[in-house]
Amino acid sequence: MITYPDQKYFYMACEKCFSGAGADYDYQYTCVACKAFTHAKPKEKMHLNILDGSGPLDVKVFGKHATELTQMSASRCMKLYNEGAPLLLDTINQSLSGKSFIMKIRKRERYMEDSMQYQYVVLNMLERKSLLLNPSPTCPWQMTPNLLKISTHHF
């Protein structure tokens, strides 16, 4: 479920490495992360609240997975935002209602404002019914210590 109605659903990023850019659309600059001389382009980003058997969790979703959920590109989201037009959150939430996904989520620890904060980022996701239609004998993801247990998340 989308719980932050005022989010932009995009951020400005380096077109090479997708690191956040403090630049306006199409502005040329040298990326701090990858050192490329590049343009700032919109990249998909959204905040969601997901629920599984252990409770709710706020996560960030980027790129193609955010596009799959909103059915809109970052460019389209940026255009709507700049025009002051609201995204149809009720329509998006309604389309997600009752769906189940299997997600690979990474937990990030960050110091912000003199305290440890945790961020959870969706690295990969599959709608559960697609797994039932196309079963795979092996899990496509490997577990590492900084990844959460793969579980089914409901909207």
Short mmCIF file of C-alpha atoms in Angstrom, two decimals:
data_model
loop_
_atom_site.label_atom_id
_atom_site.label_comp_id
_atom_site.label_asym_id
_atom_site.label_seq_id
_atom_site.Cartn_x
_atom_site.Cartn_y
_atom_site.Cartn_z
CA MET A 1 0.00 0.00 0.00
CA ILE A 2 1.23 3.48 -0.83
CA THR A 3 1.25 5.30 2.49
CA TYR A 4 3.08 8.53 1.59
CA PRO A 5 0.70 10.44 -0.71
CA ASP A 6 3.03 13.43 -1.15
CA GLN A 7 5.97 11.49 -2.56
CA LYS A 8 7.23 12.40 -6.05
CA TYR A 9 7.68 8.79 -7.33
CA PHE A 10 10.98 9.79 -8.92
CA TYR A 11 14.32 11.32 -8.05
CA MET A 12 16.95 13.00 -10.21
CA ALA A 13 19.83 10.64 -10.90
CA CYS A 14 23.01 10.13 -12.87
CA GLU A 15 22.01 8.53 -16.17
CA LYS A 16 25.03 6.19 -15.95
CA CYS A 17 25.02 4.83 -12.36
CA PHE A 18 21.60 6.05 -11.05
CA SER A 19 23.13 7.75 -7.99
CA GLY A 20 21.08 10.65 -6.70
CA ALA A 21 21.88 13.99 -8.30
CA GLY A 22 21.37 17.40 -6.79
CA ALA A 23 20.78 18.77 -10.29
CA ASP A 24 17.79 19.76 -12.36
CA TYR A 25 16.46 17.67 -15.23
CA ASP A 26 18.94 17.23 -18.12
CA TYR A 27 21.56 19.39 -16.40
CA GLN A 28 25.10 18.28 -17.29
CA TYR A 29 27.36 17.62 -14.31
CA THR A 30 30.13 15.34 -13.06
CA CYS A 31 28.65 12.52 -10.98
CA VAL A 32 30.20 12.27 -7.53
CA ALA A 33 29.70 8.48 -7.42
CA CYS A 34 30.93 7.30 -10.84
CA LYS A 35 32.86 10.44 -11.95
CA ALA A 36 31.12 10.44 -15.36
CA PHE A 37 30.22 13.72 -17.05
CA THR A 38 26.54 13.06 -17.53
CA HIS A 39 22.98 14.39 -17.49
CA ALA A 40 20.54 14.33 -14.58
CA LYS A 41 17.54 12.17 -15.49
CA PRO A 42 14.45 11.10 -13.54
CA LYS A 43 14.57 7.60 -12.04
CA GLU A 44 11.64 5.72 -10.52
CA LYS A 45 11.37 5.61 -6.72
CA MET A 46 8.47 5.01 -4.36
CA HIS A 47 7.80 4.27 -0.71
CA LEU A 48 5.47 1.42 0.19
CA ASN A 49 4.16 -0.19 3.32
CA ILE A 50 4.14 -3.98 2.95
CA LEU A 51 2.75 -6.62 5.27
CA ASP A 52 3.71 -10.22 5.93
CA GLY A 53 3.24 -12.61 8.84
CA SER A 54 5.71 -10.68 10.99
CA GLY A 55 3.99 -7.29 10.55
CA PRO A 56 4.24 -4.13 8.45
CA LEU A 57 7.45 -2.76 6.94
CA ASP A 58 8.16 0.50 5.11
CA VAL A 59 10.29 -0.14 2.02
CA LYS A 60 11.69 1.79 -0.93
CA VAL A 61 11.16 0.49 -4.46
CA PHE A 62 13.27 1.71 -7.39
CA GLY A 63 13.42 1.31 -11.16
CA LYS A 64 11.43 -1.26 -13.06
CA HIS A 65 9.68 -2.56 -9.94
CA ALA A 66 8.35 0.92 -9.12
CA THR A 67 7.22 1.25 -12.75
CA GLU A 68 5.41 -2.10 -12.54
CA LEU A 69 3.53 -0.95 -9.44
CA THR A 70 2.56 2.55 -10.64
CA GLN A 71 2.26 1.66 -14.34
CA MET A 72 4.12 4.93 -15.05
CA SER A 73 7.66 5.87 -16.00
CA ALA A 74 9.74 8.30 -13.96
CA SER A 75 9.41 10.84 -16.79
CA ARG A 76 5.61 10.62 -16.63
CA CYS A 77 5.64 10.90 -12.81
CA MET A 78 7.93 13.95 -13.07
CA LYS A 79 5.58 15.57 -15.62
CA LEU A 80 2.54 15.00 -13.39
CA TYR A 81 4.43 16.29 -10.33
CA ASN A 82 5.60 19.44 -12.14
CA GLU A 83 2.03 20.10 -13.34
CA GLY A 84 0.72 19.66 -9.80
CA ALA A 85 -1.48 16.78 -10.94
CA PRO A 86 -1.96 14.05 -8.32
CA LEU A 87 -1.20 10.43 -9.04
CA LEU A 88 -4.24 8.21 -8.77
CA LEU A 89 -3.19 6.63 -5.47
CA ASP A 90 -6.55 5.02 -4.81
CA THR A 91 -6.42 3.36 -8.23
CA ILE A 92 -2.86 2.12 -7.65
CA ASN A 93 -3.66 0.86 -4.13
CA GLN A 94 -6.81 -0.83 -5.41
CA SER A 95 -4.86 -2.59 -8.18
CA LEU A 96 -2.36 -3.85 -5.56
CA SER A 97 -5.03 -4.93 -3.09
CA GLY A 98 -5.05 -8.67 -2.53
CA LYS A 99 -1.90 -9.31 -4.57
CA SER A 100 1.03 -11.21 -3.09
CA PHE A 101 4.67 -10.77 -4.00
CA ILE A 102 7.86 -12.54 -3.09
CA MET A 103 10.50 -9.89 -2.45
CA LYS A 104 14.22 -9.77 -1.92
CA ILE A 105 14.83 -6.91 0.50
CA ARG A 106 18.12 -5.38 1.63
CA LYS A 107 18.43 -3.76 5.04
CA ARG A 108 20.68 -0.70 5.10
CA GLU A 109 22.08 0.86 8.24
CA ARG A 110 22.69 4.60 8.04
CA TYR A 111 23.66 7.23 10.58
CA MET A 112 21.27 10.13 10.27
CA GLU A 113 20.86 12.93 12.78
CA ASP A 114 23.24 11.24 15.24
CA SER A 115 21.32 7.99 15.39
CA MET A 116 21.26 4.68 13.57
CA GLN A 117 18.42 4.45 11.05
CA TYR A 118 17.40 1.47 8.99
CA GLN A 119 16.19 1.56 5.41
CA TYR A 120 14.72 -1.38 3.56
CA VAL A 121 15.10 -1.51 -0.23
CA VAL A 122 13.35 -3.96 -2.55
CA LEU A 123 16.03 -5.51 -4.76
CA ASN A 124 13.79 -7.89 -6.66
CA MET A 125 10.17 -8.94 -6.63
CA LEU A 126 7.86 -11.36 -8.36
CA GLU A 127 4.12 -11.55 -8.16
CA ARG A 128 3.27 -14.78 -6.39
CA LYS A 129 0.79 -16.01 -9.03
CA SER A 130 3.51 -15.83 -11.71
CA LEU A 131 5.57 -18.25 -9.62
CA LEU A 132 2.61 -20.61 -9.39
CA LEU A 133 2.15 -20.49 -13.16
CA ASN A 134 5.87 -20.92 -13.90
CA PRO A 135 7.36 -22.89 -11.00
CA SER A 136 11.12 -22.98 -10.73
CA PRO A 137 12.98 -25.82 -8.98
CA THR A 138 15.60 -23.40 -7.68
CA CYS A 139 15.24 -20.10 -5.91
CA PRO A 140 16.59 -17.26 -8.11
CA TRP A 141 18.16 -15.49 -5.12
CA GLN A 142 20.93 -16.38 -2.72
CA MET A 143 20.85 -15.33 0.91
CA THR A 144 23.58 -13.16 2.41
CA PRO A 145 23.82 -11.73 5.95
CA ASN A 146 22.59 -8.24 4.93
CA LEU A 147 19.42 -9.57 3.25
CA LEU A 148 16.17 -10.25 5.00
CA LYS A 149 14.48 -13.60 4.81
CA ILE A 150 12.54 -13.94 1.56
CA SER A 151 8.87 -14.02 2.40
CA THR A 152 5.53 -13.30 0.86
CA HIS A 153 4.36 -9.72 1.25
CA HIS A 154 0.76 -8.64 0.86
CA PHE A 155 -0.62 -5.22 -0.02
#
